[in-house]
Coordinates of C-alpha atoms and ligand atoms in Angstrom, one line a residue:
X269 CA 11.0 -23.9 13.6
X270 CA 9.7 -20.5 14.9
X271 CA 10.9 -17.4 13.5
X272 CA 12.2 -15.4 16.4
X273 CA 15.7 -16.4 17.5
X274 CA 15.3 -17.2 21.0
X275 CA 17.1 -15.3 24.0
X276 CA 21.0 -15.9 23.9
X277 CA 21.3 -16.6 20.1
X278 CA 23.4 -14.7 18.2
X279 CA 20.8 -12.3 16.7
X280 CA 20.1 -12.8 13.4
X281 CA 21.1 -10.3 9.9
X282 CA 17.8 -8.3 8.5
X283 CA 17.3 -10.3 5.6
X284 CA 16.6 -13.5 8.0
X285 CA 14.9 -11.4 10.1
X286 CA 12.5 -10.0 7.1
X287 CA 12.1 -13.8 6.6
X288 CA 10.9 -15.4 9.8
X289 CA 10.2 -12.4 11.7
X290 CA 6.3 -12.4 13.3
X291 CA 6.3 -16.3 12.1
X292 CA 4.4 -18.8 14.6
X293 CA 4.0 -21.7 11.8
X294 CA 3.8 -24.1 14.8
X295 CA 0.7 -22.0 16.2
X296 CA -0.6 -22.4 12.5
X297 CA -1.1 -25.6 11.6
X298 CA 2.3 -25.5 10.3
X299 CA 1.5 -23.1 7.6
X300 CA 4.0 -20.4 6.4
X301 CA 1.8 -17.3 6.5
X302 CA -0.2 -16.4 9.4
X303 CA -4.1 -15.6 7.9
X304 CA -5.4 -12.6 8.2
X305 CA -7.7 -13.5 11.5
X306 CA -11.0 -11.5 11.5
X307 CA -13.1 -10.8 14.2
X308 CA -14.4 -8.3 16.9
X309 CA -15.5 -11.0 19.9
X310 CA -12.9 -13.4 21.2
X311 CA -14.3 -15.7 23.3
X312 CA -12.8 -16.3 27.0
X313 CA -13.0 -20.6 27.7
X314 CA -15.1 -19.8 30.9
X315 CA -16.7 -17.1 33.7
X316 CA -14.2 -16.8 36.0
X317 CA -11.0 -15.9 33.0
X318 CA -14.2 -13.6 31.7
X319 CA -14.2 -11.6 35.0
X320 CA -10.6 -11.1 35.3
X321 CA -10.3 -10.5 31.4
X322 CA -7.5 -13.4 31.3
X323 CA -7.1 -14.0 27.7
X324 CA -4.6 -13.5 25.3
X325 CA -6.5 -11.8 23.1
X326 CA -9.4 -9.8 24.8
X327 CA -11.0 -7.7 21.9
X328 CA -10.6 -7.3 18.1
X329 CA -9.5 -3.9 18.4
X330 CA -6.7 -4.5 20.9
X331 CA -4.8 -7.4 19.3
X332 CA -4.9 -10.3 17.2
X333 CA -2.7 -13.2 16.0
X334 CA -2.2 -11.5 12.7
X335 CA -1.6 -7.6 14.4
X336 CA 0.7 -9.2 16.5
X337 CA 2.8 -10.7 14.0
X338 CA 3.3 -7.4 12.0
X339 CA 4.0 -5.8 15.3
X340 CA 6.9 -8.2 16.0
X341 CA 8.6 -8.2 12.5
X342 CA 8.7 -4.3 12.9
X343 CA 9.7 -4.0 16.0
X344 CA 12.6 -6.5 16.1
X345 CA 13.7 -4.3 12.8
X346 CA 13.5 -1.4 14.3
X347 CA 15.1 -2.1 17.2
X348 CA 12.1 -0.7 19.5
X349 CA 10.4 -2.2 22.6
X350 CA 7.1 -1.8 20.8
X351 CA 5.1 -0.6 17.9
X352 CA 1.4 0.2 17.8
X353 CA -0.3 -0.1 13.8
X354 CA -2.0 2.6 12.5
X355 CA -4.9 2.9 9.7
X356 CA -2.5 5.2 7.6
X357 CA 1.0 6.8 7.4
X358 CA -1.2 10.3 8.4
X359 CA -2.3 8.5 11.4
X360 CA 0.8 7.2 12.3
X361 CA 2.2 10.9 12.8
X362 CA -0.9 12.3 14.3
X363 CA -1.2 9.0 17.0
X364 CA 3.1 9.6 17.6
X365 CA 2.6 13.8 17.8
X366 CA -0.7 12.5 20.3
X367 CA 1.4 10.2 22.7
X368 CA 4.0 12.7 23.0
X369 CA 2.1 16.2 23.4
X370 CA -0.4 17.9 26.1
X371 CA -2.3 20.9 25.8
X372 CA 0.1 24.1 26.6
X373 CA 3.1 22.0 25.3
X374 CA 5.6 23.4 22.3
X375 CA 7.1 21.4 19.5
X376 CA 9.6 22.3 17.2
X377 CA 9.0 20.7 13.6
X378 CA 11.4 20.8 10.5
X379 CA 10.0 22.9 7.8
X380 CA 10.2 20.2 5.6
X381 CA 7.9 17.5 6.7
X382 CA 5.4 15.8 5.3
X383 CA 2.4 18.6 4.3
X384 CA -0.5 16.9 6.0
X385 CA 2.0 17.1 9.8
X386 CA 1.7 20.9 8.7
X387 CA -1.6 20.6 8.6
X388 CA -1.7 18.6 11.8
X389 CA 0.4 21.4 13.5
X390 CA -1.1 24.5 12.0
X391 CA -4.6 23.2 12.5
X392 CA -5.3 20.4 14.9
X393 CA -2.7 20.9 17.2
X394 CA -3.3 24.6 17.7
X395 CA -7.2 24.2 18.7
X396 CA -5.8 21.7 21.5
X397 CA -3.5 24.7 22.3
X398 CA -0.2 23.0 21.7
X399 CA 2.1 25.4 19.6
X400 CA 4.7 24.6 17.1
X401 CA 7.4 26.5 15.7
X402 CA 9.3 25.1 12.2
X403 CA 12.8 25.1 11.8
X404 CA 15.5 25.1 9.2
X405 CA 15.9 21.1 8.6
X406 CA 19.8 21.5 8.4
X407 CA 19.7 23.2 11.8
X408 CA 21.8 20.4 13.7
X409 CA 23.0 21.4 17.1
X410 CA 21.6 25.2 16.5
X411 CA 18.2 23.3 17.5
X412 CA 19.3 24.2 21.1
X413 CA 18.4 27.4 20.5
X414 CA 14.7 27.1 20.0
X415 CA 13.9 25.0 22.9
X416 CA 12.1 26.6 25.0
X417 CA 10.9 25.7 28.8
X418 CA 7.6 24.0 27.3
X419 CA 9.3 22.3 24.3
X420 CA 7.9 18.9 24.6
X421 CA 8.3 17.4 21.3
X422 CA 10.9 17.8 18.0
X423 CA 10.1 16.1 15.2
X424 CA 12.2 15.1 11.9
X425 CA 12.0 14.0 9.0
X426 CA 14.9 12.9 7.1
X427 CA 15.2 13.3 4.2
X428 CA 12.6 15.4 4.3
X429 CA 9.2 15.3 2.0
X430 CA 9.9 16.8 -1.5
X431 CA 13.3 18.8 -1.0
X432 CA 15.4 15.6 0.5
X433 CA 17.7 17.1 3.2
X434 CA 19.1 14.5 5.4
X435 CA 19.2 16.1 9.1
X436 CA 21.5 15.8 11.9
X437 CA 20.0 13.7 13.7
X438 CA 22.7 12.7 16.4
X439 CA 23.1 16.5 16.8
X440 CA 19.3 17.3 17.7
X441 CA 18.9 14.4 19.6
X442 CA 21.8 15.0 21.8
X443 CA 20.3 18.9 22.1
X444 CA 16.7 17.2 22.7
X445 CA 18.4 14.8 25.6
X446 CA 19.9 17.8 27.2
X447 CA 16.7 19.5 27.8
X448 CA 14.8 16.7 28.6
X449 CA 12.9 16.6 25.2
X450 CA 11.2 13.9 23.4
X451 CA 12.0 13.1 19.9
X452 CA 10.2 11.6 17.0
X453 CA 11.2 11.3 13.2
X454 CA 9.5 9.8 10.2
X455 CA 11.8 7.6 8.7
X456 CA 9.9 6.5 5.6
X457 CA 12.0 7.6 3.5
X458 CA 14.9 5.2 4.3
X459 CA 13.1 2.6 6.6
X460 CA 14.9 1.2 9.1
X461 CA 16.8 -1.2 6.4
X462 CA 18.5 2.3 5.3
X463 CA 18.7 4.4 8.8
X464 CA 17.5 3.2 12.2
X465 CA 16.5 6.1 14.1
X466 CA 16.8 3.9 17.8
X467 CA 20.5 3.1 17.1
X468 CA 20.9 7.0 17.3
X469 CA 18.4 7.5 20.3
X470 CA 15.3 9.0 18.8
X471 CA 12.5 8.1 21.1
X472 CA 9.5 7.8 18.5
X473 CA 9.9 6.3 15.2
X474 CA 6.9 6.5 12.8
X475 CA 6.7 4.6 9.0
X476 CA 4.2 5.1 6.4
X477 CA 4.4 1.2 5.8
X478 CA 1.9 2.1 2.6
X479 CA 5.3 3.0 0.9
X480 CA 7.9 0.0 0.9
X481 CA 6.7 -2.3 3.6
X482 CA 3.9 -2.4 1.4
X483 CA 5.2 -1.7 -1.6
X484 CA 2.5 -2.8 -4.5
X485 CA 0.4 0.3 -4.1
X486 CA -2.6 -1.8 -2.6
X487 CA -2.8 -0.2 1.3
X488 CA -2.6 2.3 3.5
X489 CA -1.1 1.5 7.2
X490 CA 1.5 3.0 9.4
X491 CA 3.4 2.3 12.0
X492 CA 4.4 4.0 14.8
X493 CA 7.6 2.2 16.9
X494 CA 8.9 3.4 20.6
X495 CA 11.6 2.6 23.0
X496 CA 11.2 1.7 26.5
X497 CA 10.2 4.7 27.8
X498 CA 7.9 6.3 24.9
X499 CA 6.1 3.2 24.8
X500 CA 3.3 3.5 27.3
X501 CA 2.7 6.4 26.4
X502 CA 2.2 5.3 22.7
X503 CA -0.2 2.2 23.1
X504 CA -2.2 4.7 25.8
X505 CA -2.6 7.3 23.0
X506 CA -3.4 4.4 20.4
X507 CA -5.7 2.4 22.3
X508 CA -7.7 5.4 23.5
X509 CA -8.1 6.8 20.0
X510 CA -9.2 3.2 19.0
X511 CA -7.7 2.8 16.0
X512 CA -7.8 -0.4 14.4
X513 CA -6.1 -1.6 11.1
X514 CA -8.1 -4.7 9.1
X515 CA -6.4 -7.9 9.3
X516 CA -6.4 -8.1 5.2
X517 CA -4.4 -4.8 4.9
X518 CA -1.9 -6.4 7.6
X519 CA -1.7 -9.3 5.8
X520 CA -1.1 -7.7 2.7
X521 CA 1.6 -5.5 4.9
X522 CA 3.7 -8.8 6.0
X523 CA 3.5 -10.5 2.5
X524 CA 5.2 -6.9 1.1
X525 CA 7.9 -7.1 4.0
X526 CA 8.9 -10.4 3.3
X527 CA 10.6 -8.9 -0.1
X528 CA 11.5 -5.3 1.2
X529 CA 15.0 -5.6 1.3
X530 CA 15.2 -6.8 -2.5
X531 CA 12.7 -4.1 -3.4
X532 CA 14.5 -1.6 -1.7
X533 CA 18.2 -2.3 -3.3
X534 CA 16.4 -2.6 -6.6
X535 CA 14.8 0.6 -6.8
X536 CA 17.5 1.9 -4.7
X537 CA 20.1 0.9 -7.7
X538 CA 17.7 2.1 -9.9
X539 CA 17.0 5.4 -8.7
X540 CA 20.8 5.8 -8.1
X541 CA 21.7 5.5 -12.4
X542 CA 18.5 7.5 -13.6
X543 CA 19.6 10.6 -11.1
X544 CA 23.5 10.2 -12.3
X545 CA 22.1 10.3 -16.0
X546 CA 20.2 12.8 -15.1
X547 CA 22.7 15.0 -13.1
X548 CA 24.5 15.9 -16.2
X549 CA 21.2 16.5 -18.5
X550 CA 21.1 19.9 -20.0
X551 CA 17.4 19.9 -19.2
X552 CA 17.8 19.0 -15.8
X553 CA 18.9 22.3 -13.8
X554 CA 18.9 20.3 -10.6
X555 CA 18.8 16.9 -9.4
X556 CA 18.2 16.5 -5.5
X557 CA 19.4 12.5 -4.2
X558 CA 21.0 12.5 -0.9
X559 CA 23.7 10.3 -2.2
X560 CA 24.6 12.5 -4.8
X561 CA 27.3 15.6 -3.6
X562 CA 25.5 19.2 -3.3
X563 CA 22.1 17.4 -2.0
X564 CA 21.7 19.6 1.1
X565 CA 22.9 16.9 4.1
X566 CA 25.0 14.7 1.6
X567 CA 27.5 14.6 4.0
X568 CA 24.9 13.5 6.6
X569 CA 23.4 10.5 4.5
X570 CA 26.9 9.3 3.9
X571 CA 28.0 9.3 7.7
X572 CA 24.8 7.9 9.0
X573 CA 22.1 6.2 6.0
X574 CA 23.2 2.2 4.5
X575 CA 22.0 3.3 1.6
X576 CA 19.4 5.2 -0.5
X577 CA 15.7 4.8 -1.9
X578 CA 14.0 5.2 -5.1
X579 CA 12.5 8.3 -4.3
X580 CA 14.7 11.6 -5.5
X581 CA 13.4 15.0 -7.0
X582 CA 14.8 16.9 -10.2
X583 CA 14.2 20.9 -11.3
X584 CA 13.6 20.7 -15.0
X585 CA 14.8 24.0 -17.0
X586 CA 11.8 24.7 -18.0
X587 CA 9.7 28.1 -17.6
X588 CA 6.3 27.6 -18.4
X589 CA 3.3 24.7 -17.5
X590 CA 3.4 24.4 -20.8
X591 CA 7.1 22.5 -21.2
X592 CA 6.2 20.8 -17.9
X593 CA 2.8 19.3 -19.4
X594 CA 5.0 18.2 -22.4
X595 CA 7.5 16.3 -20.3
X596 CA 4.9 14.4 -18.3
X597 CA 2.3 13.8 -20.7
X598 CA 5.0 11.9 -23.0
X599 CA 6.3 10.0 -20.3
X600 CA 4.9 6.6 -20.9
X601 CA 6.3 4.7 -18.2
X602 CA 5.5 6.7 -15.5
X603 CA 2.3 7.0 -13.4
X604 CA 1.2 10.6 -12.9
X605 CA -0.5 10.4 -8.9
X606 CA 0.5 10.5 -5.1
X607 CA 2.6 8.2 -2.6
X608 CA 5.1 6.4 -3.9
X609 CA 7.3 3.4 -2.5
X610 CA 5.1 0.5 -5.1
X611 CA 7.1 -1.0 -7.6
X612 CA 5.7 0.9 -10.6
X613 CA 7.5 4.3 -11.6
X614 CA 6.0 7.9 -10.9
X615 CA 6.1 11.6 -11.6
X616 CA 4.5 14.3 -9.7
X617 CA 5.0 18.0 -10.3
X618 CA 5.6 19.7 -7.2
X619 CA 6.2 23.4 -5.4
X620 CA 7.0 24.2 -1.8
X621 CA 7.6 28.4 -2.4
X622 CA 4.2 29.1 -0.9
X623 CA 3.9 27.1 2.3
X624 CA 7.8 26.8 3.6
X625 CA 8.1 29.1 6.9
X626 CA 11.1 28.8 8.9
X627 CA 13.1 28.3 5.3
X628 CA 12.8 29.8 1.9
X629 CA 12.6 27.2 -1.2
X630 CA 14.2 28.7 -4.4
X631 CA 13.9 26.2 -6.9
X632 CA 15.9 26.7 -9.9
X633 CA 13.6 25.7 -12.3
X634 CA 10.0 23.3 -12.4
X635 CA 10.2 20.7 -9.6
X636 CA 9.2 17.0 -10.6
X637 CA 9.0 14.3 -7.9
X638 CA 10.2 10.9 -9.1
X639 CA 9.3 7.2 -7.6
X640 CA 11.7 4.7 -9.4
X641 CA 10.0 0.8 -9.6
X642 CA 11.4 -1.8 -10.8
X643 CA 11.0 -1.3 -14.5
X644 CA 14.8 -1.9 -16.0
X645 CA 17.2 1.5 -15.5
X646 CA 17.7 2.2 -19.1
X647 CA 14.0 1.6 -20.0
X648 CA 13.5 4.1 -17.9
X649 CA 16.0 7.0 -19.1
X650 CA 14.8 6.5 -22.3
X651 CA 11.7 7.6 -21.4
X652 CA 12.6 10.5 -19.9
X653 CA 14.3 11.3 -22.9
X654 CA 11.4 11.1 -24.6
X655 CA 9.9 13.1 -22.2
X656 CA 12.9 15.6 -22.9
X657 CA 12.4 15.8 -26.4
X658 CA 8.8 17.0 -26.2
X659 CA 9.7 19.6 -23.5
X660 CA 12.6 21.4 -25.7
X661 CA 9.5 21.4 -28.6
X662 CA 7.2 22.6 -26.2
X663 CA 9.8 25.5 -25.5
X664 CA 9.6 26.2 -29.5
Ligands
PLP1647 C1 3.0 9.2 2.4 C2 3.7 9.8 3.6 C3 3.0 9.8 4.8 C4 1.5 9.5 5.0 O1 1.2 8.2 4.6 P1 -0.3 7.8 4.2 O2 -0.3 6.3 4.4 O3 -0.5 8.2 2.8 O4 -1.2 8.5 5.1 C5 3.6 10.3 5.9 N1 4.9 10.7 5.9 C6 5.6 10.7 4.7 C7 7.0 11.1 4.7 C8 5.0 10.2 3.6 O5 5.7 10.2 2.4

């Protein structure tokens, strides 16, 4: 049997879909696991389907059996009519921000994305003479305001990178669909398992699938998903920028979906107890989880999100590098780098004060960026305890 239910079925729950989604095993020989097919040439079966390019696959770049599969999985989960695949989470944005934007064009970004779409803005986008203007992430309806005749795009992200507010999203997409604007959100936070941005009419939907789709820390892809009438617009901008994603690192992206779900409630549960314990920690002066009350948008997350992730931030009370050094550099369980979403726990020290523009960031005390695996909860928190400890000697 075939993985995708055919037309009139009932359709089937995400863990089937996670399953048997993208699965041809008939096509295969039967096996489970479509191989990672390799190749630039595909060869047409005679002159005359050469000339009029009739093929189903007419060039390595533009499609393959393996592609293809990946493509379907996400876009039956998302909900999408399509999605193009993209050689990183980075070039996910930039190839969305590209289908969407033309030179002279506005777009209104929430100040708390994802630094390298700063970059994108601030840099890129401004030598193609496209402008963009940040707002305040819990802005909800207010968005109306800053839409201006050339406003082509606003983008989310919810929660946002670092500082985990959860937007309005129903609000500024019903401002966006007013005016005639476009929107896009990068959900890869949540994934669409948590909150599916097409149910509440966001036009562009972008994934850094190097967090939980892949979820073992071994690629980088992203994924960039559209409804019907983004969509042309999307492949156009992907196939003319020629990006192409190997067929390993897709492979490698399937096998990690096939388990998302459990990975995600996991380090979901996980993530949930270590941020409780650590809510009431007198060296914690601030833990930020969207599914814990006073996380800017908590009221958001519980109205719209399934659930949560395994990526939250705390403020340790803690003055100096020194006390910070001491809390990391005694952690043994954690992993001290960038990304997140593998199984394995990490800590990252991090500070928004000096680049935030539309919003100011006061932190209470040092910020510390947690990824929860799937080590066991109370190994965990007794860790950070120990992690604690050297911190409150480090403070002398
Ligand atoms: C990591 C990340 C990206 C970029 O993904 P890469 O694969 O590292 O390029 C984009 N958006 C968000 C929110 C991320 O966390």
């Amino acid at each position: 049997m075939d993985g995708n239910p055919k037309s009139g079925k009932k359709p089937h729950k995400e863990e089937t879909r996670l399953v048997h989604g993208g699965r041809r095993p008939s096509e295969q020989y039967g096996f489970i696991n479509i191989p990672p097919y390799r190749g630039s040439t595909i060869l047409y079966a005679n002159a005359a389907d050469c000339l009029a390019m009739r093929n189903r696959f007419t060039y390595g770049r533009r499609g393959n059996p393996t592609m293809e599969a990946l493509q379907d999985l996400w876009t039956e989960l998302e909900g999408a009519a399509g999605t193009v695949v993209c050689p990183s989470g980075g070039s996910a944005v930039s190839t969305g921000f590209l289908a969407a934007l033309k030179a002279g064009d506005h777009v209104l970004v929430t100040d708390s994305t994802y630094r390298p779409t700063r970059n994108l803005c601030n840099n890129f986008l401004t030598r193609m003479n496209i402008e963009t203007t940040y707002y305040d992430p819990m802005i909800g309806g207010g968005i109306a305001e800053l839409i201006r005749p050339n406003t082509r795009l606003i983008h989310m992200e919810s929660p946002g990178s670092q500082t985990f507010e959860v937007q309005d999203v129903p609000a500024i997409v019903a401002a966006a669909k007013a005016r005639g604007v476009t929107t896009s959100i990068d959900n890869t936070w949540a994934t669409p398992l948590l909150f599916r941005p097409m149910d509440f009419g966001v036009d562009i939907v972008i994934n850094a699938a190097t967090k939980y789709p892949v979820g073992h820390s071994d690629v980088l892809i992203g994924l960039v998903s559209a409804n019907e009438k983004l969509l042309p617009d999307l492949q156009l901008a992907h196939g003319e920028l020629c990006l192409y994603v190997s067929s390993d690192d897709i492979y490698l992206t399937l096998r990690g979906l096939r388990t998302m779900k459990l990975r995600l409630r996991e380090q979901g549960a996980n993530a949930l107890k270590i941020a409780r314990h650590l809510a009431t920690h007198k060296q914690v002066k601030k833990v930020i989880h969207p599914a814990l009350p006073g996380s800017p948008g908590h009221e958001i997350f519980k109205r719209d999100f399934k659930g949560s992730s395994g990526l939250f931030a705390i403020e340790l009370d803690a003055r100096s590098d020194a006390e910070v050094i001491a809390f990391l550099d005694n952690l043994a369980l954690f992993g001290m780098g960038y990304s997140w979403g593998g199984y394995e726990s990490l800590a990252v020290p991090f500070d928004c004060t000096s680049f935030r523009t539309a919003t100011a960031y006061n932190p209470d005390g040092r910020g510390i960026r947690l990824n929860i695996g799937l080590e066991d909860p109370d190994d965990i928190i007794a860790d950070l305890e120990n992690g604690f400890a050297a911190m409150a000697k480090a403070k002398g």
